[in-house]
Tab-separated table of C-alpha atoms in Angstrom:
chain	number	residue	atom	x	y	z
A	1	UNK	CA	0.000	0.000	0.000
A	2	UNK	CA	1.213	3.458	-0.912
A	3	UNK	CA	0.435	6.827	0.597
A	4	UNK	CA	0.721	10.333	-0.912
A	5	UNK	CA	1.684	13.017	1.601
A	6	UNK	CA	3.827	16.173	1.675
A	7	UNK	CA	4.886	15.806	-1.959
A	8	UNK	CA	6.072	12.237	-1.400
A	9	UNK	CA	4.843	8.757	-2.251
A	10	UNK	CA	5.677	6.481	0.659
A	11	UNK	CA	5.096	2.951	1.825
A	12	UNK	CA	2.155	3.078	4.217
A	13	UNK	CA	3.415	2.773	7.781
A	14	UNK	CA	7.075	3.125	6.722
A	15	UNK	CA	7.552	6.892	6.161
A	16	UNK	CA	11.313	6.584	5.671
A	17	UNK	CA	10.696	4.572	2.458
A	18	UNK	CA	9.591	7.235	-0.011
A	19	UNK	CA	10.202	8.868	-3.354
A	20	UNK	CA	9.353	12.506	-4.072
A	21	UNK	CA	6.842	13.548	-6.725
A	22	UNK	CA	9.643	15.570	-8.282
A	23	UNK	CA	11.751	12.409	-8.672
A	24	UNK	CA	8.806	10.530	-10.182
A	25	UNK	CA	8.125	13.342	-12.664
A	26	UNK	CA	11.797	13.624	-13.631
A	27	UNK	CA	12.117	9.875	-14.192
A	28	UNK	CA	8.910	9.727	-16.229
A	29	UNK	CA	10.343	12.186	-18.750
A	30	UNK	CA	13.577	10.312	-19.400
A	31	UNK	CA	14.165	8.759	-22.774
A	32	UNK	CA	15.895	5.462	-23.265
A	33	UNK	CA	14.625	3.745	-20.152
A	34	UNK	CA	16.214	0.330	-19.650
A	35	UNK	CA	14.143	-2.377	-21.293
A	36	UNK	CA	14.645	-6.102	-21.301
A	37	UNK	CA	16.250	-7.363	-24.517
A	38	UNK	CA	13.921	-8.753	-27.158
A	39	UNK	CA	14.848	-12.099	-28.658
A	40	UNK	CA	13.489	-13.480	-31.897
A	41	UNK	CA	13.537	-12.903	-35.620
A	42	UNK	CA	13.016	-9.587	-37.246
A	43	UNK	CA	14.665	-6.592	-38.787
A	44	UNK	CA	15.810	-3.420	-37.179
A	45	UNK	CA	15.172	0.016	-38.573
A	46	UNK	CA	17.963	2.326	-39.617
A	47	UNK	CA	18.437	4.520	-36.549
A	48	UNK	CA	20.829	6.897	-38.262
A	49	UNK	CA	19.295	10.243	-39.081
A	50	UNK	CA	20.483	13.174	-41.114
A	51	UNK	CA	22.087	15.955	-39.186
A	52	UNK	CA	20.534	19.322	-39.782
A	53	UNK	CA	21.246	22.809	-38.584
A	54	UNK	CA	19.172	25.911	-37.982
A	55	UNK	CA	19.617	29.517	-36.902
A	56	UNK	CA	16.679	31.560	-35.614
A	57	UNK	CA	16.364	35.270	-34.919
A	58	UNK	CA	13.480	36.952	-33.099
A	59	UNK	CA	12.639	40.621	-32.689
A	60	UNK	CA	10.485	41.342	-29.642
A	61	UNK	CA	8.850	44.203	-27.789
A	62	UNK	CA	8.740	43.948	-23.996
A	63	UNK	CA	6.342	46.084	-21.950
A	64	UNK	CA	8.310	47.012	-18.803
A	65	UNK	CA	5.087	47.833	-16.941
A	66	UNK	CA	3.515	44.390	-17.421
A	67	UNK	CA	6.270	42.044	-18.596
A	68	UNK	CA	4.269	41.199	-21.729
A	69	UNK	CA	6.421	40.006	-24.629
A	70	UNK	CA	5.270	40.413	-28.228
A	71	UNK	CA	7.206	38.786	-31.037
A	72	UNK	CA	7.348	41.386	-33.813
A	73	UNK	CA	9.372	39.591	-36.473
A	74	UNK	CA	10.970	36.174	-36.863
A	75	UNK	CA	13.562	34.700	-39.221
A	76	UNK	CA	14.209	30.948	-39.342
A	77	UNK	CA	17.106	29.656	-41.434
A	78	UNK	CA	17.062	25.865	-41.651
A	79	UNK	CA	19.055	23.154	-43.356
A	80	UNK	CA	16.279	21.229	-45.123
A	81	UNK	CA	18.333	18.826	-47.205
A	82	UNK	CA	16.682	19.170	-50.596
A	83	UNK	CA	13.453	21.174	-50.629
A	84	UNK	CA	11.375	18.902	-52.858
A	85	UNK	CA	8.336	21.159	-52.421
A	86	UNK	CA	9.582	24.527	-51.115
A	87	UNK	CA	6.090	25.856	-50.304
A	88	UNK	CA	5.362	22.803	-48.136
A	89	UNK	CA	8.758	23.077	-46.449
A	90	UNK	CA	8.126	26.748	-45.659
A	91	UNK	CA	4.709	25.808	-44.264
A	92	UNK	CA	6.319	23.233	-41.972
A	93	UNK	CA	8.777	25.851	-40.734
A	94	UNK	CA	5.959	28.354	-40.132
A	95	UNK	CA	4.045	25.748	-38.130
A	96	UNK	CA	7.087	24.761	-36.107
A	97	UNK	CA	7.886	28.365	-35.233
A	98	UNK	CA	4.298	28.963	-34.071
A	99	UNK	CA	4.496	25.831	-31.904
A	100	UNK	CA	7.782	27.115	-30.514
A	101	UNK	CA	6.216	30.496	-29.702
A	102	UNK	CA	3.526	28.664	-27.752
A	103	UNK	CA	6.148	26.674	-25.896
A	104	UNK	CA	8.276	29.771	-25.225
A	105	UNK	CA	5.608	32.241	-24.118
A	106	UNK	CA	2.303	30.554	-23.333
A	107	UNK	CA	2.153	26.821	-22.703
A	108	UNK	CA	2.684	25.672	-19.149
A	109	UNK	CA	1.402	22.744	-17.147
A	110	UNK	CA	0.403	23.973	-13.692
A	111	UNK	CA	-0.175	21.590	-10.785
A	112	UNK	CA	-1.604	22.186	-7.324
A	113	UNK	CA	0.105	21.057	-4.122
A	114	UNK	CA	-1.523	17.608	-4.446
A	115	UNK	CA	-0.220	17.019	-7.956
A	116	UNK	CA	-3.566	17.739	-9.633
A	117	UNK	CA	-3.171	19.259	-13.105
A	118	UNK	CA	-4.838	22.686	-13.144
A	119	UNK	CA	-4.351	23.403	-16.854
A	120	UNK	CA	-6.105	20.305	-18.160
A	121	UNK	CA	-8.427	21.971	-20.689
A	122	UNK	CA	-8.017	24.516	-23.460
A	123	UNK	CA	-9.871	26.978	-21.225
A	124	UNK	CA	-6.843	26.978	-18.905
A	125	UNK	CA	-3.924	25.909	-21.107
A	126	UNK	CA	-2.714	28.972	-22.993
A	127	UNK	CA	-1.892	28.638	-26.693
A	128	UNK	CA	-0.809	31.309	-29.169
A	129	UNK	CA	-3.574	32.944	-31.160
A	130	UNK	CA	-3.238	34.457	-34.619
A	131	UNK	CA	-2.618	37.891	-33.056
A	132	UNK	CA	0.447	36.433	-31.305
A	133	UNK	CA	2.083	35.209	-34.519
A	134	UNK	CA	4.526	37.602	-36.198
A	135	UNK	CA	5.698	37.713	-39.777
A	136	UNK	CA	7.859	34.599	-40.151
A	137	UNK	CA	10.568	34.531	-42.805
A	138	UNK	CA	11.825	31.006	-43.527
A	139	UNK	CA	15.225	30.748	-45.197
A	140	UNK	CA	15.788	27.350	-46.801
A	141	UNK	CA	19.384	26.133	-46.777
A	142	UNK	CA	19.778	23.084	-49.024
A	143	UNK	CA	22.465	20.610	-47.981
A	144	UNK	CA	21.204	17.291	-49.419
A	145	UNK	CA	21.382	14.150	-47.298
A	146	UNK	CA	22.306	10.702	-48.591
A	147	UNK	CA	19.941	9.204	-46.002
A	148	UNK	CA	16.738	11.000	-47.006
A	149	UNK	CA	14.542	10.484	-50.053
A	150	UNK	CA	15.882	12.620	-52.925
A	151	UNK	CA	18.222	14.261	-50.399
A	152	UNK	CA	15.450	15.606	-48.147
A	153	UNK	CA	15.729	15.986	-44.368
A	154	UNK	CA	13.031	16.233	-41.710
A	155	UNK	CA	11.621	19.740	-41.568
A	156	UNK	CA	8.546	19.624	-39.307
A	157	UNK	CA	9.999	19.201	-35.834
A	158	UNK	CA	13.391	20.985	-36.003
A	159	UNK	CA	11.986	24.541	-36.203
A	160	UNK	CA	10.226	24.159	-32.833
A	161	UNK	CA	13.441	23.708	-30.863
A	162	UNK	CA	15.362	27.024	-31.286
A	163	UNK	CA	12.375	29.341	-30.776
A	164	UNK	CA	12.521	29.645	-26.975
A	165	UNK	CA	16.242	30.426	-27.072
A	166	UNK	CA	15.780	32.989	-29.863
A	167	UNK	CA	13.011	34.739	-27.919
A	168	UNK	CA	14.996	34.621	-24.655
A	169	UNK	CA	17.975	36.190	-26.455
A	170	UNK	CA	15.723	38.872	-27.950
A	171	UNK	CA	14.328	39.667	-24.479
A	172	UNK	CA	17.899	39.957	-23.182
A	173	UNK	CA	18.765	42.332	-26.031
A	174	UNK	CA	15.585	44.373	-25.492
A	175	UNK	CA	15.581	44.832	-21.706
A	176	UNK	CA	18.787	43.287	-20.388
A	177	UNK	CA	17.354	40.370	-18.414
A	178	UNK	CA	18.183	36.727	-19.079
A	179	UNK	CA	15.136	34.474	-19.002
A	180	UNK	CA	15.986	30.890	-18.082
A	181	UNK	CA	12.587	29.263	-17.627
A	182	UNK	CA	9.707	28.658	-20.011
A	183	UNK	CA	7.064	29.694	-20.553
A	184	UNK	CA	8.319	33.268	-20.370
A	185	UNK	CA	4.999	34.581	-19.096
A	186	UNK	CA	4.411	38.261	-18.335
A	187	UNK	CA	4.606	37.419	-14.621
A	188	UNK	CA	8.024	35.799	-14.989
A	189	UNK	CA	9.379	38.562	-17.234
A	190	UNK	CA	8.054	41.252	-14.861
A	191	UNK	CA	9.674	39.482	-11.891
A	192	UNK	CA	12.966	39.283	-13.805
A	193	UNK	CA	12.768	42.990	-14.633
A	194	UNK	CA	12.400	43.683	-10.905
A	195	UNK	CA	15.333	41.408	-10.080
A	196	UNK	CA	13.100	38.760	-8.476
A	197	UNK	CA	13.847	35.905	-10.872
């Protein structure tokens, strides 16, 4: 029997045998958990992927009275391998940047002291709206890959990753504070501006 108390899961009646909720959450997000080996016949997939590179640049406006951050302009240069359909590739980059803006500025999972998720619906979980999306300029850099079809590389997921760093750097350039936690909500930016980060 287990018991949940004071942010810990413990063996009932043996309070010194416990694990914290923080440890459970951290372990649940790890990749490559140890699994028992699988024996039998089959084929394995090629686990080698094409390396790609990207450079992102954001221009932001920060309201010092509220901490609100608006992304005014965004440039995303990405190694796409060979752009078989450039319009589709640009669309994937646009979508990835918008997802990254959500991750950087809006999306946060909030829990209460009992571990209950408070942002479980779209009424509570903030996402970017069209008014939050700036002009996005994708720059396609073509370095074909021998591993991809016709030299193509994956283009949908890579543009999400650099967005938070680009926005954090733009905030640093704009107001001189280094944001180190996402989402960079107005409350967090305002606290950083006041030296309370």
